[in-house]
Backbone as a ProteinNet text record, in pm:
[ID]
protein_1_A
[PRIMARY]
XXXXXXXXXXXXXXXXXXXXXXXXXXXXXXXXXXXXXXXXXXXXXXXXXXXXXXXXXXXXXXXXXXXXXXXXXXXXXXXXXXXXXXXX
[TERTIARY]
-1220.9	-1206.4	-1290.8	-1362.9	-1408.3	-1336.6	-1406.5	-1367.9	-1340.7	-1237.1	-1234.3	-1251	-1352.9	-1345.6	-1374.3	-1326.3	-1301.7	-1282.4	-1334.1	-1389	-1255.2	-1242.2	-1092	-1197.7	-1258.7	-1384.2	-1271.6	-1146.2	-1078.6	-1048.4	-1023.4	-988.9	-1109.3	-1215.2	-1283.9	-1264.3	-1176.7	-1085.4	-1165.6	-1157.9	-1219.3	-1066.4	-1071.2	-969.8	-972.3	-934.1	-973.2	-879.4	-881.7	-762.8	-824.4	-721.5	-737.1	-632.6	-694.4	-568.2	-561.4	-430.4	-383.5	-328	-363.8	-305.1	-206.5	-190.5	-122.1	79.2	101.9	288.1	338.9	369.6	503.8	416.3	321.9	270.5	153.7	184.5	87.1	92.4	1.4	-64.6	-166.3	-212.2	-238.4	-236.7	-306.1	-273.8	-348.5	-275.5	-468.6	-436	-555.7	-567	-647	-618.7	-703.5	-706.8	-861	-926.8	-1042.7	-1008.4	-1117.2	-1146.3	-1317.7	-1374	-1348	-1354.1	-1285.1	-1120.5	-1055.7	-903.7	-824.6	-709.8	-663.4	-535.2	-533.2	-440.5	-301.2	-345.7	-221.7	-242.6	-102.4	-150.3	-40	-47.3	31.7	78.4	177.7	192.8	326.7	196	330.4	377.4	534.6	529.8	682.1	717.7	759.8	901.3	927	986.3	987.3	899.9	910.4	796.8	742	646.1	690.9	615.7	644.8	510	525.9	393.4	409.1	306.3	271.5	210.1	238.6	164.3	148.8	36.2	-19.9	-45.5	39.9	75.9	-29.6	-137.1	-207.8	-171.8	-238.7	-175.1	-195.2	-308.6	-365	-234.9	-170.4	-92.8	54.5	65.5	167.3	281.8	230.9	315.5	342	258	281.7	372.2	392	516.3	608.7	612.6	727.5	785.4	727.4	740.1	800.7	785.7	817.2	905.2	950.4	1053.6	1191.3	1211.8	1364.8	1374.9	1255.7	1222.1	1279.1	1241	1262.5	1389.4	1415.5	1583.5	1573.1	1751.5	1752.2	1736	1737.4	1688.7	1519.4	1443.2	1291.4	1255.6	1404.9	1355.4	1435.4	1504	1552.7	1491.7	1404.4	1253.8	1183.9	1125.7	1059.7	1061.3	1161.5	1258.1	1291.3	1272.4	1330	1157.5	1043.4	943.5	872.5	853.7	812.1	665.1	598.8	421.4	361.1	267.8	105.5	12.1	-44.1	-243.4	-223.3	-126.3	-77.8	-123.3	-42.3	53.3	170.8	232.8	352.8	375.2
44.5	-21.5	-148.4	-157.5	-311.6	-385.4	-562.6	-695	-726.5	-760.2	-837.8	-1068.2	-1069.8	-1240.4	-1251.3	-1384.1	-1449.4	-1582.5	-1659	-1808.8	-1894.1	-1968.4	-2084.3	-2175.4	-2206.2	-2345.3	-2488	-2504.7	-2647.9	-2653.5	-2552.3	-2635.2	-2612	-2534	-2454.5	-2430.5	-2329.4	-2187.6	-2087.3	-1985.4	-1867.4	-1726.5	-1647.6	-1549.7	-1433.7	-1397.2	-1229	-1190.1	-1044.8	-935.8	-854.7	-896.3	-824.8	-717.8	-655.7	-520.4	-623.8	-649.4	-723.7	-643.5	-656.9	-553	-643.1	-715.4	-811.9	-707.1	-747.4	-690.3	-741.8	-918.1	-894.4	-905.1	-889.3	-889.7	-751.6	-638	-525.2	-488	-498.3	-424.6	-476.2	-491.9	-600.2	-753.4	-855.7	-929.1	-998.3	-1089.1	-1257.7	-1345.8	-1387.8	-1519.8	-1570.5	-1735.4	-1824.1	-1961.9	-1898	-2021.2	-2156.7	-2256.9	-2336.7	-2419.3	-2423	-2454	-2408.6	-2273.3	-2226.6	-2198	-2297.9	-2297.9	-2236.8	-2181.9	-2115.5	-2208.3	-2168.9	-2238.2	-2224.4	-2034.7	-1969.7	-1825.4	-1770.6	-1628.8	-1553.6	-1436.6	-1373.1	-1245.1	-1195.5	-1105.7	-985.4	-896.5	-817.9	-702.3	-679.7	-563.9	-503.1	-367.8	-292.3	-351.5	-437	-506.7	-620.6	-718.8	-856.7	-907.7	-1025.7	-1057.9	-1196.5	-1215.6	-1371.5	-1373.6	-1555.3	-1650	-1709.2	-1770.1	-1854.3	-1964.7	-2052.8	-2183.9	-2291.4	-2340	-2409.8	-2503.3	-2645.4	-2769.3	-2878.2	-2923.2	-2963.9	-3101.6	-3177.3	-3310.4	-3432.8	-3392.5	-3448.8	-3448.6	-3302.2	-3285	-3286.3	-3345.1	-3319.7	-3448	-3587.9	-3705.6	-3718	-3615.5	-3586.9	-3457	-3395.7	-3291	-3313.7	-3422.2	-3476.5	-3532.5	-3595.1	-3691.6	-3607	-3499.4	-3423	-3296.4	-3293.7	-3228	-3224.8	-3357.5	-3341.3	-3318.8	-3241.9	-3203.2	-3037.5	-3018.1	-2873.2	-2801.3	-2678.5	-2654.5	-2675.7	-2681	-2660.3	-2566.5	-2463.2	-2389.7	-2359.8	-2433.5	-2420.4	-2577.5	-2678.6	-2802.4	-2745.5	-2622.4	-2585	-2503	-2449.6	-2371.9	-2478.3	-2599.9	-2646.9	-2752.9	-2747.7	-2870.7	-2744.3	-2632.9	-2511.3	-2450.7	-2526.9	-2440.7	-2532.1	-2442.1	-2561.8	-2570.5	-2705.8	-2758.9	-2664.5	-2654.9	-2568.2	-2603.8	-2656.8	-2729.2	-2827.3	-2932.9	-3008.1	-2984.8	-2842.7	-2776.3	-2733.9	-2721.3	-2705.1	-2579
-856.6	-985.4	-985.7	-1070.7	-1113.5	-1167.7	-1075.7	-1040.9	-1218.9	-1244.7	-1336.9	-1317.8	-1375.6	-1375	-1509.2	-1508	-1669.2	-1646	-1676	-1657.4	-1802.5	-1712	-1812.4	-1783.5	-1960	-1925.8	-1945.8	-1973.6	-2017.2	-1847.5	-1786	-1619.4	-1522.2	-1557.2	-1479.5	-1375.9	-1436.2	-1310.6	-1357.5	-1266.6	-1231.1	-1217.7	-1326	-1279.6	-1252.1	-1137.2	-1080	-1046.2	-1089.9	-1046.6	-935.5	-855.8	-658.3	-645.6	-573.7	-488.4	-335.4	-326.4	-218.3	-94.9	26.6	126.2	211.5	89.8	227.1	252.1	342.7	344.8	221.1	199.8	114.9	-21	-46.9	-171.9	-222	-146.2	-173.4	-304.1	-371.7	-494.6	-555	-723.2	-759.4	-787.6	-796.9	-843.5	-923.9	-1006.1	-1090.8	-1028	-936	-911.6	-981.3	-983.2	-1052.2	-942	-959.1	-857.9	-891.9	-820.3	-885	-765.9	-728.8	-650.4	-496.9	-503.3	-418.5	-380	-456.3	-398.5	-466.5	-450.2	-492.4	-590.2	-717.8	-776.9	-812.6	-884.1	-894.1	-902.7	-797.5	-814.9	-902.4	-969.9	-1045.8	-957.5	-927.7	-851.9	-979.2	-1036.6	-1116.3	-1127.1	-1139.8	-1041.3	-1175.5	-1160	-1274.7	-1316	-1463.2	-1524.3	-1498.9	-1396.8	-1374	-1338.7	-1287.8	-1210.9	-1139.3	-1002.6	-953.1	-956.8	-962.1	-957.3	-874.7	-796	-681.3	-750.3	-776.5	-798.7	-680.2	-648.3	-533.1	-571.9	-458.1	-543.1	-401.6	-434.7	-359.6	-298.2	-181.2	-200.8	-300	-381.8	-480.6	-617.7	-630.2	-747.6	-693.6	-558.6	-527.6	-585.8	-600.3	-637.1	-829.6	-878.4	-1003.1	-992.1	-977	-968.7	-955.9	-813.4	-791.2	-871.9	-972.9	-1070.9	-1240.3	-1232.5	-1327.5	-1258	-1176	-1114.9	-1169.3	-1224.2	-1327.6	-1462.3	-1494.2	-1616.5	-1597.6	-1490.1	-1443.1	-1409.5	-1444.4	-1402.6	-1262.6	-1255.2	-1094.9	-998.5	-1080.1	-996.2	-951.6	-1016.4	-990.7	-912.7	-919.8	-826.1	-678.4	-696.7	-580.5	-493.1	-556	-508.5	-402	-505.1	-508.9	-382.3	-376.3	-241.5	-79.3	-142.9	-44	61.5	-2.7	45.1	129.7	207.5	345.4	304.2	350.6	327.9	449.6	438.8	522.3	492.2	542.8	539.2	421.8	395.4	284	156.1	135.3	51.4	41.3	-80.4	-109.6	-172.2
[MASK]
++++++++++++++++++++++++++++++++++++++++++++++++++++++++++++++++++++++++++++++++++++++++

């Protein structure tokens, strides 16, 4: 199947739909990337989908900052996921 990309010019992100081999995420997915990094991935699968949103250390003290805007259950996510290469 052919690469779908599609260019978001207000953030200049880049979005492509991948066949993922990874274990807990095998199938398709859209990522949207900008300057290489990965921002957010869509993972969707029959009646639902999860998203991965990637919270950098740059966007990380503004999130924080809008975190009680958010239910609790998405600041309970959000407080529940451990950092890697300072990300969240």
């Amino acid at each position: 199947m052919k690469e779908s990309i599609v260019r978001y010019d207000k953030y200049k992100a880049v979005c492509k739909n991948e066949y993922s081999k990874d274990v807990w995420a095998r199938g398709w997915n859209v990522k949207f990337r900008k300057s290489g990094k990965s921002l957010c991935v869509i993972y969707p699968k029959k009646n639902y989908f999860t998203v991965l949103v990637v919270v950098g250390n740059k966007e990380k003290e503004h999130v924080e900052n809008l975190l009680t805007q958010f239910s609790e259950y998405i600041q309970k996510i959000y407080h529940n996921t451990r950092e890697g290469n300072g990300q969240k």
